[in-house]
Amino acid sequence: MSGLHVDNATMEWTFDQAPNVACITCQAVLDGSPVLVVTHYADDHSWAFLDGTEADPSQARVVSMQRVVHQHPELSGISALLPGMTAMRPAPGMAWRTEPHD
């Protein structure tokens, strides 16, 4: 995998899944809360983009990856995250820390 990201200038899609592939997120992220936790699942290569708060199943949403990445273009910096890994950051603009996903 080389350089997986969304280049907003050209809108080149370079995640390992197509823009219309479903991902997991939460209503808060769709409402504008920052994405602070990203998981790239090893079993099916799907993605989750979450706000870092305790999971509330009633707030879970399944949407296209494009919807989340378009709303949060800074996610282009984490698109090379390998399957089986989670990336976390304490706040927008801060460095991502990665670790294996349980």
XYZ file of C-alpha atoms in Angstrom:
102
model
C 0.000 0.000 0.000
C 1.437 3.290 -0.953
C 0.162 6.726 -0.052
C -3.414 5.834 0.803
C -5.269 9.084 1.330
C -7.782 11.479 -0.128
C -6.132 14.400 -1.852
C -8.721 17.168 -1.504
C -7.152 19.139 -4.345
C -7.768 16.351 -6.849
C -10.309 14.362 -4.835
C -8.300 11.249 -5.658
C -9.640 8.408 -3.527
C -6.832 6.240 -2.220
C -8.283 4.410 0.785
C -8.213 0.625 0.366
C -12.020 0.561 0.093
C -14.140 2.353 -2.500
C -15.820 5.635 -1.535
C -19.270 4.043 -1.562
C -18.303 1.212 0.806
C -20.083 1.283 4.147
C -18.276 2.281 7.314
C -19.280 2.560 10.942
C -19.592 5.941 12.600
C -21.768 7.694 15.157
C -24.298 10.481 14.943
C -21.941 12.884 16.724
C -19.353 12.544 13.918
C -22.056 13.168 11.314
C -23.117 16.226 13.323
C -19.565 17.629 13.210
C -17.775 16.195 16.251
C -14.145 15.401 15.440
C -13.041 11.886 14.579
C -10.647 10.842 17.344
C -10.644 7.053 16.877
C -10.227 5.202 13.578
C -10.249 1.422 13.293
C -9.371 -0.563 10.173
C -10.704 -4.056 10.832
C -8.566 -7.019 9.820
C -11.353 -9.496 9.167
C -13.146 -7.628 6.373
C -11.012 -4.489 5.894
C -13.937 -2.271 6.906
C -13.436 1.027 8.719
C -14.908 2.801 11.755
C -14.634 6.547 12.354
C -15.667 7.487 15.897
C -15.552 10.456 18.248
C -13.847 8.653 21.122
C -16.766 8.731 23.548
C -18.214 5.587 25.072
C -20.126 3.670 22.422
C -23.898 4.094 22.472
C -25.480 1.560 20.096
C -28.481 3.836 19.553
C -26.114 6.443 18.048
C -24.316 4.033 15.687
C -24.654 4.765 11.985
C -23.614 2.954 8.815
C -22.806 5.373 6.002
C -20.480 5.534 3.009
C -16.822 6.161 3.698
C -17.022 9.095 1.308
C -19.603 10.827 3.495
C -17.342 10.766 6.550
C -14.100 11.574 4.708
C -15.711 14.439 2.789
C -16.957 15.939 6.063
C -13.634 15.287 7.853
C -10.913 15.717 5.169
C -8.156 15.512 7.789
C -8.774 11.760 7.770
C -6.641 11.600 4.640
C -3.685 11.544 7.018
C -4.729 8.195 8.472
C -5.854 6.376 5.334
C -2.742 4.187 5.198
C -3.697 2.613 8.536
C -3.113 -1.107 8.168
C -5.904 -3.630 8.682
C -6.036 -4.792 12.279
C -4.967 -1.413 13.649
C -6.642 1.410 15.545
C -5.463 5.011 15.531
C -6.329 7.490 18.275
C -5.632 11.141 18.924
C -6.567 13.283 21.925
C -7.861 16.204 19.859
C -8.104 17.430 16.251
C -4.766 18.437 14.783
C -2.784 16.264 17.177
C -0.696 13.258 16.164
C -2.319 9.868 15.738
C -1.129 7.031 17.993
C -1.624 3.531 16.566
C -2.001 0.159 18.221
C -3.311 -3.283 17.270
C -7.089 -3.587 17.412
C -8.363 -6.241 19.815
